[in-house]
Amino acid sequence: MDWNKANTVLIAAFIVLNIFLLSPSFSDVYSEEYNVNTDLEFIENVESILSERNVYVKCELPDEIYVLPTLGTEYEILYVSDELLTRFLGPGMQAVEDVTSYKNDAGEILEINDGKKLNYVVRDKIDGVISYEETIDKKINTFIENKKINAEGYSESFRYISQDYSIVVYTKKYNEFSLDNSYMRFYFDKEGIYRFEMQNIETAKETAEKIRVFSAAETLPRLLSFNDVSDKEIMEIKMTYYSAEDENWQLISGINSYPVWKVIFNDGTYKHLSGINTYDID
């Protein structure tokens, strides 16, 4: 048994149970008419417990209760080729067997990690104020065209803009839900795109398993099992599909993807929270 995961389950269950016990409407919890999303006392207790870590909810809590299928996903496996090197690093680069990291004379770096992740570094981040926010989309489209990236099925799912740093994320979707493991990430500084990351799901198919996902309000207390969420504001909560990428990720070509709540903070960071009776996954 993984005792860390078991402890997380117990902590989350204990927190939620105590919130219910503190709620004046506890006697109604098991009635057919009970809806946690309309239980103001429960919501207030959730927000109060989060505030003890200086975590504050600044958005509307989704009130949907989802019943969604688990997805079987297959990933694109990447191989370093002369063609791939030419697209990103220019002509004259040759692929070498078992070598996954390459650098050209301009200092640009291309790496393939875990057989699925493409990481391209144009240069180190340049400090300075970003003054071209209105042209970010154009820069992304030009980059995709110049690097001959197959962006079919991708659309923007996340954007964070600050004074000197920005990230825009495109993901594939299954129905209206983002497949968060299938992404293109564009990192911007004052000169433009300085880093790009991509991982691609080729196929996503429903399995026979369907999951009734806990509400966002019931799931939020699981944030307290993380050590890096203090002093933040929650700006958005949305349903996504996600698979935990652990130390065995390099061995995986296909894996199930589960419906989870994605909690996005004011600093552009986020957490994926399991909406089923298991454990936090990211």
Coordinates of N, CA and C in Angstrom, one line a residue, residues 15 48 57 189 249 276:
I15 N -11.4 16.1 6.7 CA -11.7 17.5 6.5 C -13.2 17.7 6.1
S48 N -13.8 28.9 4.9 CA -13.1 29.3 6.1 C -11.9 28.4 6.4
V57 N -11.2 31.9 -2.2 CA -12.0 31.6 -3.4 C -12.5 32.9 -4.0
D189 N 8.4 36.1 -23.2 CA 9.0 37.2 -22.4 C 8.9 38.5 -23.3
W249 N 6.4 7.4 -16.2 CA 5.8 8.0 -17.4 C 6.5 7.6 -18.7
I276 N -13.1 11.9 -7.5 CA -13.6 10.6 -7.1 C -13.0 10.3 -5.8

